[in-house]
Tab-separated table of C-alpha atoms in Angstrom:
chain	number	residue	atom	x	y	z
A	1	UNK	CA	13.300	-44.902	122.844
A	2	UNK	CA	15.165	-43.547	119.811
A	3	UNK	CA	11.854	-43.406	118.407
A	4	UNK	CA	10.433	-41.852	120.225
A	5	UNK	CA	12.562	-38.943	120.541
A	6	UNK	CA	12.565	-38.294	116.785
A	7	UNK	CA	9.193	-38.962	116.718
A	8	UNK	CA	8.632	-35.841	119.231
A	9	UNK	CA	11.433	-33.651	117.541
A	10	UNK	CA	9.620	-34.166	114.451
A	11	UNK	CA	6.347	-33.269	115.966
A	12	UNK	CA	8.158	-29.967	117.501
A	13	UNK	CA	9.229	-28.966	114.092
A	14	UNK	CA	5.583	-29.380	112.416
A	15	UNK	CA	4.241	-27.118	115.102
A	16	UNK	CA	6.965	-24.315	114.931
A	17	UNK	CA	6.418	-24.617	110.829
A	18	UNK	CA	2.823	-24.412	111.258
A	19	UNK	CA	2.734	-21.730	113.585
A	20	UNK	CA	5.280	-19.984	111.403
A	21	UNK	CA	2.659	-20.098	108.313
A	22	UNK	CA	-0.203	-18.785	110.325
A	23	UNK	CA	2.031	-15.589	110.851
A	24	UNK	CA	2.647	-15.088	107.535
A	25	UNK	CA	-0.738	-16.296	106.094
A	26	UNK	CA	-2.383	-13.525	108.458
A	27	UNK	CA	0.091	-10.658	106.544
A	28	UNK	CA	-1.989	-7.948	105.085
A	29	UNK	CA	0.515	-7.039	102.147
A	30	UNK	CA	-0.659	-3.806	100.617
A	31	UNK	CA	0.316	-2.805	96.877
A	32	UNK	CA	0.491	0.782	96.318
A	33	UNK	CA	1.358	2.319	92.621
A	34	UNK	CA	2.642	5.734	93.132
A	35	UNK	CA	3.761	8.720	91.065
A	36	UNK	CA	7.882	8.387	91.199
A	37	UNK	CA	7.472	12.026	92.215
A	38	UNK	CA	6.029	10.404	95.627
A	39	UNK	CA	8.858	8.581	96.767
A	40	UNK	CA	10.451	10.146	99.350
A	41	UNK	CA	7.217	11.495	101.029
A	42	UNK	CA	5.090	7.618	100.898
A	43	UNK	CA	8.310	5.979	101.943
A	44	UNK	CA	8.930	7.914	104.740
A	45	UNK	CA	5.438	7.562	106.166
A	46	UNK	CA	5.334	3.938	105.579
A	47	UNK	CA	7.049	2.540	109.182
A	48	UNK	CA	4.346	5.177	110.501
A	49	UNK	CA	1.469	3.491	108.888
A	50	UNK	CA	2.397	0.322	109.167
A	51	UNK	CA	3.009	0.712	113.145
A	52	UNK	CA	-0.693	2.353	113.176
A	53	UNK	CA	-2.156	-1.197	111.223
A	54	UNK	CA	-0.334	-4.121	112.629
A	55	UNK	CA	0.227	-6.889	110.332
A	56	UNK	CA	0.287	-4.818	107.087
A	57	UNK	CA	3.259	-4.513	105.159
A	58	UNK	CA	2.775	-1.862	101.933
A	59	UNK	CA	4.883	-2.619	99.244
A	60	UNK	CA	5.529	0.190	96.785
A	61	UNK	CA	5.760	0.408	92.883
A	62	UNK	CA	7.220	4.016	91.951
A	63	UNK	CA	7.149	4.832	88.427
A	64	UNK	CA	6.349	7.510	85.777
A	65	UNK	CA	1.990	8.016	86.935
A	66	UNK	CA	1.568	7.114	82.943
A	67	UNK	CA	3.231	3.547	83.267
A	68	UNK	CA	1.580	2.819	86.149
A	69	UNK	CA	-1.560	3.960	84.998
A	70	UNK	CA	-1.096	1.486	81.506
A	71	UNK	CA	-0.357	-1.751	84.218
A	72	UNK	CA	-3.321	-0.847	86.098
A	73	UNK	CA	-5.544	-1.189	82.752
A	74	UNK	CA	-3.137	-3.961	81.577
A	75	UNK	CA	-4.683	-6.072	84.304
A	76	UNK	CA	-1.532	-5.863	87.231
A	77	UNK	CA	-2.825	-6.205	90.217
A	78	UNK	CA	-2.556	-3.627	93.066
A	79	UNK	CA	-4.459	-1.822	96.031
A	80	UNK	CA	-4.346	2.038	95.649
A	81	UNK	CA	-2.912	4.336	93.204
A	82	UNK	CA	-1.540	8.064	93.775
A	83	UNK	CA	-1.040	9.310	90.264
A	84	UNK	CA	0.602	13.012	89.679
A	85	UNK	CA	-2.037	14.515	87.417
A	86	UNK	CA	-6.039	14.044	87.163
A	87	UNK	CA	-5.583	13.210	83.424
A	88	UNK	CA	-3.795	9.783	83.832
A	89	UNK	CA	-6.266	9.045	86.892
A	90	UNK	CA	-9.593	10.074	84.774
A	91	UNK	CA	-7.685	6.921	81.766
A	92	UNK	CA	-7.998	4.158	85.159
A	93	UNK	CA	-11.083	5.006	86.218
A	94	UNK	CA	-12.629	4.682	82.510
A	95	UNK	CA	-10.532	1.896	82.150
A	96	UNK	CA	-12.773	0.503	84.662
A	97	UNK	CA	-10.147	-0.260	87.338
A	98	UNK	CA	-10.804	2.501	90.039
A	99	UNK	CA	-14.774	3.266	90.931
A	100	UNK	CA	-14.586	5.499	93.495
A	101	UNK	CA	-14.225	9.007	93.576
A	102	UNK	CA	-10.766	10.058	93.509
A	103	UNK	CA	-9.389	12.114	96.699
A	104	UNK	CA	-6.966	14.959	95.737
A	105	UNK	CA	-4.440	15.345	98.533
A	106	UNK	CA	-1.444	17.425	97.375
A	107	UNK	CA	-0.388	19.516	94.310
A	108	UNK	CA	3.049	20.433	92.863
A	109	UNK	CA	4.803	22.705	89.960
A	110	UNK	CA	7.612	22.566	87.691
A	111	UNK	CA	11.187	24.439	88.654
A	112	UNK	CA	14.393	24.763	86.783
A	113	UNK	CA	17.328	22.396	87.907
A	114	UNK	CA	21.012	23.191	87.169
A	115	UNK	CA	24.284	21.703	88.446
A	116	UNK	CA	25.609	22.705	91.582
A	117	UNK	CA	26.772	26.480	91.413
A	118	UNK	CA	24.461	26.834	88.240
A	119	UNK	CA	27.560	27.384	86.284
A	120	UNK	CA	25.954	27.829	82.315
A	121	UNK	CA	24.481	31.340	84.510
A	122	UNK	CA	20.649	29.582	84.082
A	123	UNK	CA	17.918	32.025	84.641
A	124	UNK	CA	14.794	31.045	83.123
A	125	UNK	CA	13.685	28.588	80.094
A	126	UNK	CA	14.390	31.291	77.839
A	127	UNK	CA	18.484	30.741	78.669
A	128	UNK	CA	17.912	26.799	77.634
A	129	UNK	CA	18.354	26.962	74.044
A	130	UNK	CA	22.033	26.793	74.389
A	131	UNK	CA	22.106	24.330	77.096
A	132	UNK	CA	21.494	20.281	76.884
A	133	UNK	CA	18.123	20.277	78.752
A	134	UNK	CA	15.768	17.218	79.612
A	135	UNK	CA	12.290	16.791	80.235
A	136	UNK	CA	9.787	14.601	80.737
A	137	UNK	CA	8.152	12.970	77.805
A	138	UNK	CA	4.771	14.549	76.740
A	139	UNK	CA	2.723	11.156	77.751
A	140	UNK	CA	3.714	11.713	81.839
A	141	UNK	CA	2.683	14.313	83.890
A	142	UNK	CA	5.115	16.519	84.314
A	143	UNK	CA	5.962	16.381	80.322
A	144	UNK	CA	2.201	17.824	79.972
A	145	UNK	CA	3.103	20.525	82.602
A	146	UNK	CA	6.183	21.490	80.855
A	147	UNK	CA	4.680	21.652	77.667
A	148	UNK	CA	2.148	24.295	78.998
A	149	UNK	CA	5.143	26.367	81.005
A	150	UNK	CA	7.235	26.218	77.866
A	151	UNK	CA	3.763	27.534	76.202
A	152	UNK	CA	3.786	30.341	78.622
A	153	UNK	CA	7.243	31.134	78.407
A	154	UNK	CA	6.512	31.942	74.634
A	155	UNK	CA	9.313	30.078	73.597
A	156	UNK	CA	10.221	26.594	72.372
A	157	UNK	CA	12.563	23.669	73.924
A	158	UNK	CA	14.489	20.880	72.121
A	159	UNK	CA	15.549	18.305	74.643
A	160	UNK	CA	18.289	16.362	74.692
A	161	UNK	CA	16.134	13.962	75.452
A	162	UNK	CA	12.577	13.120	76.751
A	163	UNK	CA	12.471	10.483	79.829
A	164	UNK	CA	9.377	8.482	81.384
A	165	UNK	CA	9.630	9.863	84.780
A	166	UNK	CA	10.699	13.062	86.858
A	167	UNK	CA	13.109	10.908	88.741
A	168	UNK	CA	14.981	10.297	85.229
A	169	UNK	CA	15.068	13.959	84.477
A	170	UNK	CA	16.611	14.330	87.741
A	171	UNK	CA	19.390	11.591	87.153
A	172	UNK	CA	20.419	13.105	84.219
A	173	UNK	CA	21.069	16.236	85.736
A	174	UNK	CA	22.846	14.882	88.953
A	175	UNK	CA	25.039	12.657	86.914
A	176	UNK	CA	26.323	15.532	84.418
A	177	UNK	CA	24.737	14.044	81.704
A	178	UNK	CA	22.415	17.423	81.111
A	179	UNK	CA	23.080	20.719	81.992
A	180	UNK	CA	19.705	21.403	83.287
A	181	UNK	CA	15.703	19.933	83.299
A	182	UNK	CA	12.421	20.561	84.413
A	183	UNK	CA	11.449	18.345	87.275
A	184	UNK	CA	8.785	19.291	90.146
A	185	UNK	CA	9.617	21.600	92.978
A	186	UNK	CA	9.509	18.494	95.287
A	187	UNK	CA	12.305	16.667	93.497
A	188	UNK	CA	14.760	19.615	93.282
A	189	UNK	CA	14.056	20.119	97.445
A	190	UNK	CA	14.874	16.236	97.773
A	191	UNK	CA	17.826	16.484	96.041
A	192	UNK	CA	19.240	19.096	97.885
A	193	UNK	CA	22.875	20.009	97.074
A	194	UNK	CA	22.938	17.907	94.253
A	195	UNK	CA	21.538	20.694	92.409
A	196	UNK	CA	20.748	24.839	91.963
A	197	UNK	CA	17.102	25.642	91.464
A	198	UNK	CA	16.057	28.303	89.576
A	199	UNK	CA	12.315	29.525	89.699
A	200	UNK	CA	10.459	30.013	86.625
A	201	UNK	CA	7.364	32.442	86.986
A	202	UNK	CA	5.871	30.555	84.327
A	203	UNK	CA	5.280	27.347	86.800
A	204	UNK	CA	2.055	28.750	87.849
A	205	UNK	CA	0.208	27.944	84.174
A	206	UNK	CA	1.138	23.996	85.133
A	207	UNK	CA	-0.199	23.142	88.608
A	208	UNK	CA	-0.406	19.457	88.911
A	209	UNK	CA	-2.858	18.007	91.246
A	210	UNK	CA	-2.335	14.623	92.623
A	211	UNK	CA	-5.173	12.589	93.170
A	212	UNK	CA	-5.020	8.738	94.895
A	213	UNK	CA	-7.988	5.829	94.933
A	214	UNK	CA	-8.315	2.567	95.998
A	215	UNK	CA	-8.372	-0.182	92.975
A	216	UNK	CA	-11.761	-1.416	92.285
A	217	UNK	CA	-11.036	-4.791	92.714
A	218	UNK	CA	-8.608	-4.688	95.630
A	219	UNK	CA	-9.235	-7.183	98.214
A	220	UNK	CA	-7.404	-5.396	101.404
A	221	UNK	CA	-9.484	-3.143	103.865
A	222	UNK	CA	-6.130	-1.336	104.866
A	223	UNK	CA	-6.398	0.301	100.891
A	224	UNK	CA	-8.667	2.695	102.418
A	225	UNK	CA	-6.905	3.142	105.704
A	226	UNK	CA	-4.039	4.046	103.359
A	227	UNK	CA	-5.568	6.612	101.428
A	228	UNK	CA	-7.574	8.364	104.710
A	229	UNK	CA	-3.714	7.985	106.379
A	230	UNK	CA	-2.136	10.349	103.344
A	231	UNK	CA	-5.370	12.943	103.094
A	232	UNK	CA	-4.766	13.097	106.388
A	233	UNK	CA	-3.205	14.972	109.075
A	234	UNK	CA	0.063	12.531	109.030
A	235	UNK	CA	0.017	12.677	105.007
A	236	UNK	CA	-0.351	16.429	104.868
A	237	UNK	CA	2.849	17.145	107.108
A	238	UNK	CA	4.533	15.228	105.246
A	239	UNK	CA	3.430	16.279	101.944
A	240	UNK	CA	3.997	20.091	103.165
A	241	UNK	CA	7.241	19.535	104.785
A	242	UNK	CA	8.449	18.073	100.797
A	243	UNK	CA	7.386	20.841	99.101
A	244	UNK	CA	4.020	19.750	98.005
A	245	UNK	CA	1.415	22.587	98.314
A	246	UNK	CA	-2.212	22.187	99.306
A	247	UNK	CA	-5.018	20.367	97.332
């Protein structure tokens, strides 16, 4: 009898364990590289696409678009990728890794961020040459954008230092470590308080377009559901309401 009863206990386990595999096996997980400039906007609009594609679960890799973009032709594996300038995307898709047409769905420009209150009296990159300034490194996106404002500006920077990302630019602001940087008008609206804005005329000579493609070799149908969700009329709210302008 004792038996017997372990015997079905043991039978009730196998079944919950195999019916516990089947859920998980039929898990659509979805790898998305994305500009770190993108973070706030593709996060926030993941619970919305994932409740519109049951079973998928996106998993994001946010990083400066010219890291990303050197995994991609390393070989990583991933789904889509939304880089923050046509340049790095044009690399991928000779690279081989992305055969499709690229979709532009937002663009963005470069403002002048300060500590709260602004208090080295900021005005425009031509006040920065007495001020600890960052940037973004000349490789990334927004390093080639500053380059051409600082161009405009008819002036010249030296940095404090030169970072891989826009998100690093804006830590080192935030965190005292710079007095100001040059990050996109998106981050400087995400971070709110934690910083003064000034505009710089000279943005509009660097407007960054942001194009996103499914990886050649991807293997998940929801890749393309993901990049129609974000060109479309979900995406664009989003992108608008973050400070992103219009493709």
């Amino acid at each position: 009898m004792i038996g017997r009863v372990a015997l079905g206990a043991t039978l009730v386990l196998l079944t919950v364990s195999a019916c516990g595999s089947t859920d998980s096996a039929s898990e659509d997980t979805l790898t998305v590289f994305a500009a770190a400039s993108l973070k706030n906007v593709f996060t926030g609009l993941e619970p919305e696409f994932e409740a519109a594609n049951p079973g998928v679960d996106v998993r994001f890799s946010f990083a400066g678009s010219s890291d990303l973009a050197a995994q991609l032709l390393a070989g990583a594996p991933a789904d889509v990728f939304a880089a923050a300038d046509q340049p790095t995307m044009d690399k991928v898709v000779q690279g081989g890794r992305i055969t499709a047409a690229p979709a532009t769905f937002a663009t963005n420009v470069l403002t002048l961020i300060t500590a709260p209150g602004n208090p080295k009296g900021i005005t425009g990159i031509e006040d920065l040459a007495d001020a600890t300034v960052v940037v973004c490194a000349p490789q990334v996106p927004c390093g080639r954008a500053t380059q051409k404002v600082v161009q405009a500006a008819g002036t010249e920077l030296r940095p404090a230092s030169e970072e891989s990302s826009v998100a690093d630019v804006l830590t080192k602001v935030t965190s005292g470590q710079a007095d100001a940087g040059l990050v996109y008008v998106t981050d400087a609206t995400g971070a709110g308080s934690k910083v003064s804005t000034v505009p710089i005329p000279q943005a509009s000579a660097a407007v960054n377009t942001y194009p996103i493609a499914v990886v050649a070799d991807s293997e998940h149908p929801a890749a393309a559901k993901f990049t129609e969700f974000i060109t479309g009329p979900a995406g664009r709210k989003a992108l608008v309401a973050a400070g992103f302008g219009a493709p």
